[in-house]
Structures are given as structure tokens and as C-alpha cells.
mmCIF file of C-alpha atoms in Angstrom:
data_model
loop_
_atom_site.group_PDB
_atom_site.id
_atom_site.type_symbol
_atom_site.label_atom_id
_atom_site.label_comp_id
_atom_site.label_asym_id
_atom_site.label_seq_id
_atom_site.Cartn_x
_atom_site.Cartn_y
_atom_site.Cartn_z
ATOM 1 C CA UNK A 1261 17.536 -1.105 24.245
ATOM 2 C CA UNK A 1262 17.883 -3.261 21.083
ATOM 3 C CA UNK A 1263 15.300 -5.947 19.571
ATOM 4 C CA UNK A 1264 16.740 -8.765 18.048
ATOM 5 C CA UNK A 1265 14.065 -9.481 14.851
ATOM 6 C CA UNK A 1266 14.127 -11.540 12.277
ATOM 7 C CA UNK A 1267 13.538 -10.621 8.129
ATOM 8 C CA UNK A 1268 11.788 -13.060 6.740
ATOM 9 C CA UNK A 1269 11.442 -13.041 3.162
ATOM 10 C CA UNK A 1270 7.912 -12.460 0.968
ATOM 11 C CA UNK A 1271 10.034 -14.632 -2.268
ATOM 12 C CA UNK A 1272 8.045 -17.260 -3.607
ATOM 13 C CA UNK A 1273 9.644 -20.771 -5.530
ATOM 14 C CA UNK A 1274 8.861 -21.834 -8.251
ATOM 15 C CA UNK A 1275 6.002 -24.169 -6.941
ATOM 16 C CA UNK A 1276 4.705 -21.261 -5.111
ATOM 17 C CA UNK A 1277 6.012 -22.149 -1.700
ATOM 18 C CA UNK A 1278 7.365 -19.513 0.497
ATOM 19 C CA UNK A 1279 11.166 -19.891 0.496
ATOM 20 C CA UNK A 1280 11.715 -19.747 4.301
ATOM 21 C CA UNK A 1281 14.744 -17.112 3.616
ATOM 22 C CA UNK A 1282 15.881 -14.933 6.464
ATOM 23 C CA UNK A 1283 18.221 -12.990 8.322
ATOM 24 C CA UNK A 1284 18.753 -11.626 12.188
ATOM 25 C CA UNK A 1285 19.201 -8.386 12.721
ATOM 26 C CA UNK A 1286 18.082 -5.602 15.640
ATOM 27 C CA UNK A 1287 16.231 -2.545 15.929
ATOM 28 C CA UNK A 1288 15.982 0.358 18.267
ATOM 29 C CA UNK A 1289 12.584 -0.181 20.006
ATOM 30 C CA UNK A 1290 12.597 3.565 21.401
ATOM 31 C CA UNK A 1291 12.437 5.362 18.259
ATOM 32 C CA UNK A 1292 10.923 2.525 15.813
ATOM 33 C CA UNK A 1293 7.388 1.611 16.400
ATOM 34 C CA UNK A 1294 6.333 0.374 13.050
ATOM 35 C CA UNK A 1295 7.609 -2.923 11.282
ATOM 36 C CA UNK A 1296 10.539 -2.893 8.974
ATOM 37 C CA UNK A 1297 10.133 -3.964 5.502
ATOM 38 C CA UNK A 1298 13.595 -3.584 2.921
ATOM 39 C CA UNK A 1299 14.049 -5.035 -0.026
ATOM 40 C CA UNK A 1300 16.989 -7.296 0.078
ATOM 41 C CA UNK A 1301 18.119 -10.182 -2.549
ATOM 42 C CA UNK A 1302 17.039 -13.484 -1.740
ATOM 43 C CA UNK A 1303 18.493 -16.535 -3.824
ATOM 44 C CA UNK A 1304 16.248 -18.748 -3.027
ATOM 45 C CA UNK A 1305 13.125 -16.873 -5.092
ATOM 46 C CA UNK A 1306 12.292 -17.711 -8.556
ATOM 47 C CA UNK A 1307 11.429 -14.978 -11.381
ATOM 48 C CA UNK A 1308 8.853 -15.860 -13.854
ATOM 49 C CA UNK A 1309 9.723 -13.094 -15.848
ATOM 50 C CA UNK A 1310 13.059 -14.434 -16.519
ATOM 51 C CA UNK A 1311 12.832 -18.106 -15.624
ATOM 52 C CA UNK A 1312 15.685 -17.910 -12.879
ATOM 53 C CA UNK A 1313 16.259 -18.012 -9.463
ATOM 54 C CA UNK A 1314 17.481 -15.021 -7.594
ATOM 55 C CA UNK A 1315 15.962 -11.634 -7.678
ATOM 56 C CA UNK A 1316 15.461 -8.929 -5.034
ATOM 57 C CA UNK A 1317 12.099 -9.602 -2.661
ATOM 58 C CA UNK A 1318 10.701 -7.362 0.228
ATOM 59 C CA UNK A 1319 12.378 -9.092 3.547
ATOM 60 C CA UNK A 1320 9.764 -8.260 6.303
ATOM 61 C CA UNK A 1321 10.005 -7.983 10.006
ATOM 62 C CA UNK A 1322 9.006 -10.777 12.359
ATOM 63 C CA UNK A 1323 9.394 -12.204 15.809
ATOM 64 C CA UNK A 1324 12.937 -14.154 16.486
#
């Protein structure tokens, strides 16, 4: 009794966008009711703080 979900990542690019990042993964639906959030690193996402891209963004959970 798995869910196959999809974490999609919160990073934003350096023009703001959204950076479309994911990956699949599954979940127990009998014992987890609530969505999963986890931070996770995500390439794609652009720092301002350091001018880079790459830096560790909540990944939430959404439909597959």
C-alpha cells in the first residue's frame, strides 16, 4: 500500500522562475496522512547570498 509522489522543489532561478526540479519517490499511505516536505539539494536554484547556483531547498510533496 505504497503512493508513488513526486518532490517538487520550492528553489527559485535567478530570474525568479521556479526551477521545475524533482524527484519520484513513495510513501506509506496507512501511517502518513500529512504531506512530506525535506530539504534536499537542488542544482538548479540560485543563491543570492553567494551569487551561485546550487544550494539546499525544501523539496515538497505533490501528485505524480
Amino acid at each position: 500500500m505504497r503512493d508513488k509522489i513526486k518532490m517538487l522543489s520550492t528553489g527559485k532561478t535567478k530570474a525568479g522562475h521556479s526551477t521545475g526540479t524533482f524527484y519520484p519517490t513513495t510513501k506509506n499511505k496507512k501511517t502518513t496522512t500529512e504531506k512530506l516536505k525535506m530539504k534536499r539539494y537542488d542544482r538548479r536554484a540560485y543563491n543570492p547570498e553567494t551569487g551561485k547556483t546550487g544550494m539546499h531547498v525544501l523539496f515538497e510533496e505533490t501528485k505524480l
